[in-house]
């Protein structure tokens, strides 16, 4: 049984969010498909699909008659309740499944599972489930990327302050932030697609992987029928580095999603307030404090991404099985595979809506950009002085001492920008005689131009999104 499939119930209800103007920006209903792919029914459906493909392969090889092949493919079925009943006695799920299937057939049932071991059926079936699940994840990511791209174009030239160590650095645009996110998601998508190729392998090589009881063509024909490739070499199982590849790719994607969620949580802080999650009419933020509008979606996404990364370690540890196979991986996979795919699907739906409906405040971004009284222009002033013959060390001292005065002035309560529109930093620089010996007033003021910092935005966008 896939223990975690029942956890999917919480994603089966539709989600719909609107922007602050009330017009729908994105309608994204969490898909039932992902949960259904990891249900008990889906597991046995995949098993039966593999068993029928094997029967067709034997038929092509001339081992099973056309009549028996047709009967099996047409009539073979199972009942989940009957499998559960049989398993109480057999304590073996595959045997219980095969017994239930055989009850739907006549004498031709003797050819079902012929020459196969349990993992031939299970691992090939799980490859089908993961391949199809990754196709949904790929669709999710592409939709997510489109939402990010739309917002990047919208805010291509929206000025804001760039931060390092959480401290104001230099002017950037919010569009550039979104372009970086898009570029990183694109790399994660490449990993996901590569993981899909890695997992799209089946095996029907028998109990020890030596194909002793079936020709190699049997394995190849069966996999071909399932649109899979035959593993070049296997033992009793598909090698678990393939599974680890899939889970790791999902975890990398999750880390990028968490990065985005954490950034939004910062932007929504009251003292920053440059962007916030859409807060719908009637929504409540706190049972005690009616004023609260909390970044609950971003925080939820952060938690979901932590869970997705937590599956990497057990997936990696599953690679080291004893000899040709042990069963230590099985219980792990019954948890991490359904959980990883269902959680990733839900998380991606949520973060897509979050980005599409994100409320952005350009005015507050500009307000924060001016908060430090022009200090964000310090590097441009610094770079002018070596062009006038000043050593970099002396240039740094000149600019830094004027910058430090601004910090002191701000602490004393002086306005960051005066009535004439001049920042504290500009005022200090214009009053510095040593600096003025190298740079004129117009040259200094020219350094305080926001457009200078956005002049390559179009070029960067062309790199990221194409021309």
Coordinates of C-alpha atoms in Angstrom, one line a residue:
X1 CA 0.0 0.0 0.0
X2 CA 1.1 3.6 -0.7
X3 CA 0.6 4.8 2.9
X4 CA 0.8 8.5 2.0
X5 CA -1.7 8.5 -0.8
X6 CA -4.5 9.3 1.6
X7 CA -2.6 12.6 2.5
X8 CA -3.6 13.8 -1.0
X9 CA -7.1 14.6 0.1
X10 CA -6.1 18.1 1.2
X11 CA -5.2 19.1 -2.3
X12 CA -8.3 17.9 -4.1
X13 CA -10.3 21.1 -3.5
X14 CA -9.9 23.8 -6.1
X15 CA -8.0 27.0 -5.5
X16 CA -8.8 30.4 -7.1
X17 CA -7.2 33.7 -6.4
X18 CA -7.8 37.2 -7.7
X19 CA -5.7 40.3 -7.7
X20 CA -6.4 43.5 -5.8
X21 CA -8.6 44.9 -8.6
X22 CA -10.8 41.9 -8.4
X23 CA -10.0 40.6 -11.9
X24 CA -8.8 37.0 -12.0
X25 CA -5.0 36.9 -12.8
X26 CA -4.6 33.1 -12.5
X27 CA -7.0 30.3 -12.0
X28 CA -5.1 27.2 -10.9
X29 CA -7.0 24.2 -9.6
X30 CA -4.7 21.7 -7.8
X31 CA -5.0 18.7 -10.0
X32 CA -6.5 15.4 -8.8
X33 CA -4.3 13.6 -11.3
X34 CA -1.3 13.6 -9.1
X35 CA -3.0 12.2 -6.1
X36 CA -4.8 9.6 -8.3
X37 CA -1.5 8.5 -9.8
X38 CA -0.4 7.4 -6.3
X39 CA -3.6 5.8 -5.1
X40 CA -3.9 2.1 -4.4
X41 CA -6.0 1.6 -7.5
X42 CA -3.3 3.3 -9.7
X43 CA -0.6 1.1 -8.2
X44 CA -2.4 -2.1 -9.2
X45 CA -3.4 -0.6 -12.5
X46 CA 0.2 0.0 -13.3
X47 CA 1.1 -3.6 -12.2
X48 CA -1.6 -5.0 -14.5
X49 CA -0.3 -2.8 -17.4
X50 CA 3.2 -4.3 -17.0
X51 CA 1.8 -7.9 -16.8
X52 CA -0.2 -7.4 -19.9
X53 CA 2.8 -5.9 -21.7
X54 CA 4.8 -8.9 -20.7
X55 CA 2.1 -11.2 -22.1
X56 CA 2.2 -9.3 -25.4
X57 CA 6.0 -9.7 -25.5
X58 CA 5.7 -13.4 -25.0
X59 CA 3.1 -13.5 -27.8
X60 CA 5.4 -11.7 -30.2
X61 CA 8.1 -14.2 -29.4
X62 CA 5.8 -17.0 -30.2
X63 CA 5.6 -18.4 -26.7
X64 CA 1.9 -17.5 -26.0
X65 CA -0.8 -18.1 -28.6
X66 CA -2.8 -15.2 -30.0
X67 CA -5.9 -16.6 -28.4
X68 CA -4.4 -16.7 -24.9
X69 CA -2.8 -13.3 -25.3
X70 CA -6.2 -11.8 -26.4
X71 CA -8.0 -13.4 -23.5
X72 CA -5.5 -12.1 -20.9
X73 CA -5.4 -8.6 -22.3
X74 CA -9.2 -8.4 -22.6
X75 CA -10.3 -10.1 -19.4
X76 CA -7.5 -9.7 -16.8
X77 CA -8.6 -7.6 -13.9
X78 CA -8.3 -7.4 -10.1
X79 CA -10.3 -6.2 -7.1
X80 CA -8.5 -4.2 -4.4
X81 CA -10.7 -5.7 -1.7
X82 CA -9.9 -9.2 -2.9
X83 CA -6.2 -8.5 -3.0
X84 CA -6.3 -7.2 0.6
X85 CA -8.2 -10.4 1.7
X86 CA -5.7 -12.7 0.0
X87 CA -2.7 -10.8 1.4
X88 CA -3.9 -11.4 4.9
X89 CA -2.9 -15.0 4.3
X90 CA 0.0 -14.7 1.8
X91 CA 1.7 -11.7 3.5
X92 CA 2.9 -11.0 -0.1
X93 CA 1.3 -8.2 -2.1
X94 CA 2.4 -9.3 -5.5
X95 CA 1.2 -12.9 -5.0
X96 CA -2.1 -11.6 -3.7
X97 CA -2.4 -9.4 -6.7
X98 CA -1.6 -12.2 -9.1
X99 CA -4.1 -14.5 -7.4
X100 CA -6.8 -11.9 -7.8
X101 CA -6.0 -11.5 -11.5
X102 CA -5.9 -15.2 -12.1
X103 CA -9.5 -15.5 -10.7
X104 CA -10.6 -13.3 -13.6
X105 CA -9.1 -15.7 -16.1
X106 CA -9.2 -19.3 -17.2
X107 CA -6.3 -21.7 -17.9
X108 CA -4.5 -18.9 -19.8
X109 CA -3.7 -17.3 -16.3
X110 CA -0.7 -19.6 -16.2
X111 CA 1.1 -17.3 -18.6
X112 CA 0.6 -14.2 -16.4
X113 CA 3.9 -13.2 -14.7
X114 CA 5.7 -16.0 -16.6
X115 CA 9.5 -15.9 -16.1
X116 CA 9.2 -12.8 -13.9
X117 CA 10.0 -11.8 -10.3
X118 CA 8.0 -9.4 -8.2
X119 CA 10.4 -6.5 -8.8
X120 CA 10.1 -6.9 -12.5
X121 CA 6.5 -5.9 -12.2
X122 CA 6.8 -3.4 -9.3
X123 CA 9.8 -1.5 -10.5
X124 CA 8.7 -1.2 -14.1
X125 CA 5.3 -0.1 -12.9
X126 CA 6.8 2.5 -10.5
X127 CA 8.8 3.8 -13.4
X128 CA 5.6 4.4 -15.3
X129 CA 4.1 6.2 -12.3
X130 CA 7.2 8.4 -11.8
X131 CA 7.4 9.2 -15.5
X132 CA 3.8 10.3 -15.7
X133 CA 4.1 12.2 -12.4
X134 CA 7.2 14.0 -13.7
X135 CA 5.2 15.0 -16.8
X136 CA 2.7 16.8 -14.5
X137 CA 5.6 18.4 -12.5
X138 CA 7.1 19.7 -15.7
X139 CA 3.7 21.2 -16.7
X140 CA 3.5 22.8 -13.2
X141 CA 7.0 24.3 -13.5
X142 CA 6.3 25.7 -17.0
X143 CA 3.2 27.3 -15.7
X144 CA 5.1 28.7 -12.8
X145 CA 7.8 30.1 -15.1
X146 CA 5.2 31.8 -17.2
X147 CA 3.8 33.6 -14.1
X148 CA 7.3 34.7 -13.1
X149 CA 8.0 35.9 -16.7
X150 CA 4.8 37.9 -16.8
X151 CA 5.6 39.7 -13.5
X152 CA 9.2 40.2 -14.6
X153 CA 8.1 42.0 -17.8
X154 CA 5.6 44.0 -15.7
X155 CA 8.3 45.2 -13.4
X156 CA 11.2 45.3 -15.7
X157 CA 12.0 48.9 -14.8
X158 CA 10.5 49.1 -11.3
X159 CA 13.4 50.5 -9.3
X160 CA 14.2 49.0 -5.9
X161 CA 17.2 48.7 -3.6
X162 CA 19.4 45.6 -3.9
X163 CA 20.5 44.1 -0.6
X164 CA 23.5 42.0 0.5
X165 CA 23.7 40.7 4.0
X166 CA 20.2 42.3 4.4
X167 CA 21.8 45.8 4.0
X168 CA 21.1 48.2 1.2
X169 CA 23.6 47.9 -1.6
X170 CA 22.9 49.5 -5.0
X171 CA 19.7 50.2 -7.1
X172 CA 18.3 47.3 -9.1
X173 CA 14.9 46.6 -10.6
X174 CA 12.3 44.2 -9.3
X175 CA 12.2 42.8 -12.8
X176 CA 15.8 41.8 -12.4
X177 CA 14.9 39.9 -9.2
X178 CA 12.2 38.1 -11.1
X179 CA 14.5 37.4 -14.0
X180 CA 17.0 35.7 -11.7
X181 CA 14.2 33.6 -10.3
X182 CA 13.1 32.6 -13.8
X183 CA 16.6 31.6 -14.8
X184 CA 17.1 29.5 -11.7
X185 CA 13.7 27.8 -12.2
X186 CA 14.7 27.0 -15.8
X187 CA 17.8 25.2 -14.5
X188 CA 15.6 23.2 -12.1
X189 CA 13.3 22.3 -15.0
X190 CA 16.2 21.0 -16.9
X191 CA 17.1 18.7 -13.9
X192 CA 13.5 17.5 -13.7
X193 CA 13.4 16.7 -17.4
X194 CA 16.7 14.9 -17.1
X195 CA 15.3 13.0 -14.1
X196 CA 12.4 11.9 -16.3
X197 CA 14.8 10.4 -18.8
X198 CA 16.7 8.7 -16.0
X199 CA 13.7 7.1 -14.5
X200 CA 12.0 6.0 -17.8
X201 CA 13.6 2.5 -17.6
X202 CA 12.0 -0.9 -16.9
X203 CA 13.5 -4.2 -16.1
X204 CA 12.2 -7.8 -16.6
X205 CA 15.6 -9.5 -16.1
X206 CA 14.4 -12.0 -13.5
X207 CA 15.3 -12.7 -9.9
X208 CA 19.0 -12.0 -10.1
X209 CA 19.0 -9.9 -13.2
X210 CA 20.7 -12.5 -15.4
X211 CA 17.7 -13.0 -17.8
X212 CA 18.2 -16.7 -17.3
X213 CA 14.5 -17.5 -17.8
X214 CA 13.7 -15.2 -20.7
X215 CA 15.5 -13.9 -23.8
X216 CA 16.7 -10.4 -23.8
X217 CA 14.1 -9.6 -26.4
X218 CA 11.4 -10.3 -23.9
X219 CA 12.6 -7.4 -21.7
X220 CA 13.0 -5.1 -24.6
X221 CA 9.6 -5.8 -26.2
X222 CA 7.8 -5.4 -22.8
X223 CA 9.5 -2.1 -22.1
X224 CA 8.8 -0.9 -25.7
X225 CA 5.1 -1.7 -25.2
X226 CA 5.2 0.6 -22.1
X227 CA 7.1 3.4 -23.8
X228 CA 10.1 2.7 -21.5
X229 CA 13.6 1.7 -22.2
X230 CA 15.1 -1.6 -20.9
X231 CA 17.7 -1.0 -18.2
X232 CA 21.1 -2.0 -19.8
X233 CA 21.9 -4.0 -16.7
X234 CA 20.0 -4.7 -13.5
X235 CA 19.9 -7.1 -10.7
X236 CA 16.6 -8.0 -8.9
X237 CA 15.7 -4.3 -8.9
X238 CA 16.1 -1.1 -10.9
X239 CA 19.1 0.6 -9.4
X240 CA 18.1 3.2 -6.8
X241 CA 20.5 5.9 -8.0
X242 CA 17.7 6.5 -10.6
X243 CA 15.2 7.2 -7.8
X244 CA 17.7 9.3 -6.0
X245 CA 18.1 11.4 -9.1
X246 CA 14.4 12.1 -9.3
X247 CA 14.0 13.0 -5.6
X248 CA 17.1 15.2 -5.7
X249 CA 15.9 17.1 -8.8
X250 CA 12.6 17.8 -7.0
X251 CA 14.6 18.9 -3.9
X252 CA 16.7 21.4 -6.0
X253 CA 13.4 22.8 -7.4
X254 CA 12.0 23.1 -3.9
X255 CA 15.1 25.0 -2.7
X256 CA 14.6 27.6 -5.4
X257 CA 10.9 27.8 -4.5
X258 CA 11.8 28.3 -0.9
X259 CA 14.3 31.0 -1.8
X260 CA 11.5 32.9 -3.6
X261 CA 9.1 32.4 -0.7
X262 CA 11.6 33.7 1.8
X263 CA 12.3 36.8 -0.3
X264 CA 8.6 37.5 -0.4
X265 CA 8.3 37.1 3.3
X266 CA 11.0 39.7 3.7
X267 CA 9.4 42.1 1.2
X268 CA 6.1 41.8 3.2
X269 CA 7.7 42.8 6.6
X270 CA 6.0 45.9 7.9
X271 CA 9.2 48.0 8.0
X272 CA 10.0 46.9 4.4
X273 CA 6.5 46.5 2.8
X274 CA 7.6 46.5 -0.9
X275 CA 5.4 43.6 -1.8
X276 CA 2.8 41.3 -0.1
X277 CA 0.7 38.3 -0.7
X278 CA -2.8 39.1 -2.0
X279 CA -5.2 39.4 0.9
X280 CA -8.7 38.5 -0.2
X281 CA -11.9 40.1 1.1
X282 CA -13.0 38.4 4.3
X283 CA -9.6 36.8 4.9
X284 CA -8.3 36.9 8.5
X285 CA -4.7 37.2 9.6
X286 CA -4.9 36.6 13.4
X287 CA -7.5 35.5 15.9
X288 CA -6.2 38.1 18.3
X289 CA -5.0 41.0 16.2
X290 CA -7.5 42.1 13.5
X291 CA -4.9 44.2 11.7
X292 CA -2.6 41.4 10.7
X293 CA -1.9 40.4 7.1
X294 CA 0.6 37.6 7.3
X295 CA 2.6 36.0 4.6
X296 CA 1.0 32.6 5.2
X297 CA 1.3 31.3 1.7
X298 CA 5.0 31.9 1.6
X299 CA 5.5 30.4 5.0
X300 CA 3.5 27.4 4.0
X301 CA 5.6 27.0 0.8
X302 CA 8.8 27.3 3.0
X303 CA 7.6 24.4 5.1
X304 CA 6.5 22.2 2.1
X305 CA 10.0 22.8 0.5
X306 CA 11.7 21.7 3.7
X307 CA 9.7 18.4 3.5
X308 CA 10.6 17.9 -0.1
X309 CA 14.3 18.3 0.7
X310 CA 14.0 15.8 3.6
X311 CA 13.3 13.0 1.2
X312 CA 16.7 13.3 -0.4
X313 CA 18.6 11.5 2.4
X314 CA 16.5 8.4 2.5
X315 CA 16.5 8.3 -1.3
X316 CA 20.3 8.4 -1.4
X317 CA 20.5 5.8 1.4
X318 CA 18.3 3.4 -0.7
X319 CA 21.1 3.2 -3.3
X320 CA 23.2 0.9 -1.1
X321 CA 21.2 -2.3 -1.0
X322 CA 22.7 -5.7 -0.1
X323 CA 24.1 -7.6 -3.1
X324 CA 21.4 -8.1 -5.7
X325 CA 18.7 -6.7 -3.6
X326 CA 17.2 -6.4 -0.1
X327 CA 13.9 -4.9 1.0
X328 CA 15.1 -2.0 3.1
X329 CA 14.2 0.5 0.3
X330 CA 10.6 -0.6 0.0
X331 CA 9.1 0.9 3.1
X332 CA 11.0 4.1 2.5
X333 CA 9.6 4.5 -1.1
X334 CA 6.1 3.8 0.0
X335 CA 6.3 7.1 1.9
X336 CA 8.7 9.3 0.0
X337 CA 7.5 8.8 -3.6
X338 CA 3.8 9.6 -3.2
X339 CA 4.6 12.4 -0.7
X340 CA 7.3 14.0 -2.9
X341 CA 5.2 14.1 -6.0
X342 CA 1.9 15.1 -4.3
X343 CA 3.6 17.7 -2.2
X344 CA 5.6 19.2 -5.1
X345 CA 2.5 19.4 -7.3
X346 CA 0.6 21.2 -4.5
X347 CA 3.5 23.5 -3.7
X348 CA 4.0 24.5 -7.3
X349 CA 0.3 25.3 -7.7
X350 CA 0.4 27.5 -4.6
X351 CA 3.6 29.4 -5.5
X352 CA 2.3 30.0 -9.1
X353 CA -0.8 31.7 -7.6
X354 CA 1.4 33.5 -5.1
X355 CA 3.5 35.1 -7.8
X356 CA 0.6 35.8 -10.2
X357 CA -1.3 37.6 -7.5
X358 CA 1.6 39.2 -5.7
X359 CA 0.8 42.8 -4.8
X360 CA 3.8 45.1 -5.5
X361 CA 4.4 48.6 -4.2
X362 CA 6.8 50.5 -6.4
X363 CA 6.3 53.7 -4.3
X364 CA 7.5 51.9 -1.2
X365 CA 10.4 50.4 -3.2
X366 CA 11.5 53.9 -4.1
X367 CA 11.0 55.1 -0.6
X368 CA 13.3 52.4 0.7
X369 CA 15.8 53.1 -2.1
X370 CA 16.1 56.7 -0.7
X371 CA 16.1 55.6 2.9
X372 CA 19.9 55.9 3.3
X373 CA 20.3 59.3 2.0
X374 CA 22.0 58.5 -1.3
X375 CA 24.5 55.9 0.1
X376 CA 23.5 53.5 -2.7
X377 CA 25.5 55.6 -5.1
X378 CA 28.8 55.3 -3.2
X379 CA 30.5 52.9 -5.6
X380 CA 29.9 55.0 -8.7
X381 CA 31.5 58.0 -6.9
X382 CA 34.4 55.7 -5.9
X383 CA 35.0 54.6 -9.5
X384 CA 35.2 58.2 -10.7
X385 CA 38.3 59.1 -8.6
X386 CA 40.8 56.6 -10.1
X387 CA 40.0 58.2 -13.5
X388 CA 41.3 61.5 -12.0
X389 CA 44.6 59.9 -10.9
X390 CA 43.5 59.2 -7.3
X391 CA 44.7 55.8 -5.9
X392 CA 41.9 53.4 -5.1
X393 CA 42.9 53.3 -1.5
X394 CA 42.7 57.1 -1.2
X395 CA 39.5 57.2 -3.2
X396 CA 37.9 54.6 -0.8
X397 CA 38.9 56.7 2.2
X398 CA 37.3 59.9 0.7
X399 CA 34.0 58.2 -0.2
X400 CA 33.8 56.1 3.0
X401 CA 34.3 59.0 5.4
X402 CA 31.5 60.9 3.8
X403 CA 29.3 57.8 3.9
X404 CA 30.0 57.3 7.6
X405 CA 28.8 60.9 8.2
X406 CA 25.5 60.0 6.6
X407 CA 25.0 57.1 9.0
X408 CA 25.7 59.5 11.9
X409 CA 23.4 62.2 10.5
X410 CA 20.5 59.6 10.1
X411 CA 21.0 58.6 13.7
X412 CA 20.6 62.2 14.7
X413 CA 17.3 62.4 12.9
X414 CA 18.4 64.4 9.9
X415 CA 16.3 64.0 6.7
X416 CA 17.7 61.6 4.2
X417 CA 16.8 64.1 1.4
X418 CA 16.4 67.9 1.9
X419 CA 13.9 70.3 0.5
X420 CA 16.0 70.8 -2.7
X421 CA 16.0 67.1 -3.4
X422 CA 19.6 66.6 -2.4
X423 CA 20.5 63.5 -0.4
X424 CA 22.7 63.7 2.7
X425 CA 25.4 61.8 0.9
X426 CA 25.4 64.3 -2.0
X427 CA 25.5 67.2 0.4
X428 CA 28.5 65.7 2.2
X429 CA 30.4 65.0 -1.0
X430 CA 29.8 68.6 -2.3
X431 CA 31.2 70.0 0.9
X432 CA 34.4 67.8 0.8
X433 CA 37.2 70.0 -0.5
X434 CA 39.6 67.1 -1.2
X435 CA 36.9 65.4 -3.4
X436 CA 36.0 68.7 -5.1
X437 CA 39.6 69.1 -6.1
X438 CA 39.1 66.1 -8.4
X439 CA 35.4 66.2 -9.3
X440 CA 33.2 69.1 -10.1
X441 CA 29.7 69.6 -8.8
X442 CA 28.1 68.4 -12.1
X443 CA 30.3 65.3 -12.2
X444 CA 29.3 64.4 -8.6
X445 CA 25.6 65.0 -9.2
X446 CA 25.8 62.9 -12.3
X447 CA 26.7 59.9 -10.1
X448 CA 23.3 60.1 -8.5
X449 CA 21.4 58.9 -11.5
X450 CA 19.1 55.9 -11.0
X451 CA 18.9 55.2 -14.8
X452 CA 22.6 54.4 -14.8
X453 CA 21.9 51.2 -12.7
X454 CA 19.1 50.1 -15.0
X455 CA 20.8 50.7 -18.3
X456 CA 21.5 47.0 -19.0
X457 CA 18.1 45.6 -17.9
X458 CA 17.1 45.0 -21.5
X459 CA 20.3 43.2 -22.3
X460 CA 19.9 40.9 -19.2
X461 CA 16.3 40.2 -20.1
X462 CA 17.4 39.2 -23.6
X463 CA 19.8 36.7 -22.1
X464 CA 17.2 35.2 -19.8
X465 CA 14.0 35.3 -21.9
X466 CA 15.4 35.6 -25.4
X467 CA 15.2 38.5 -27.7

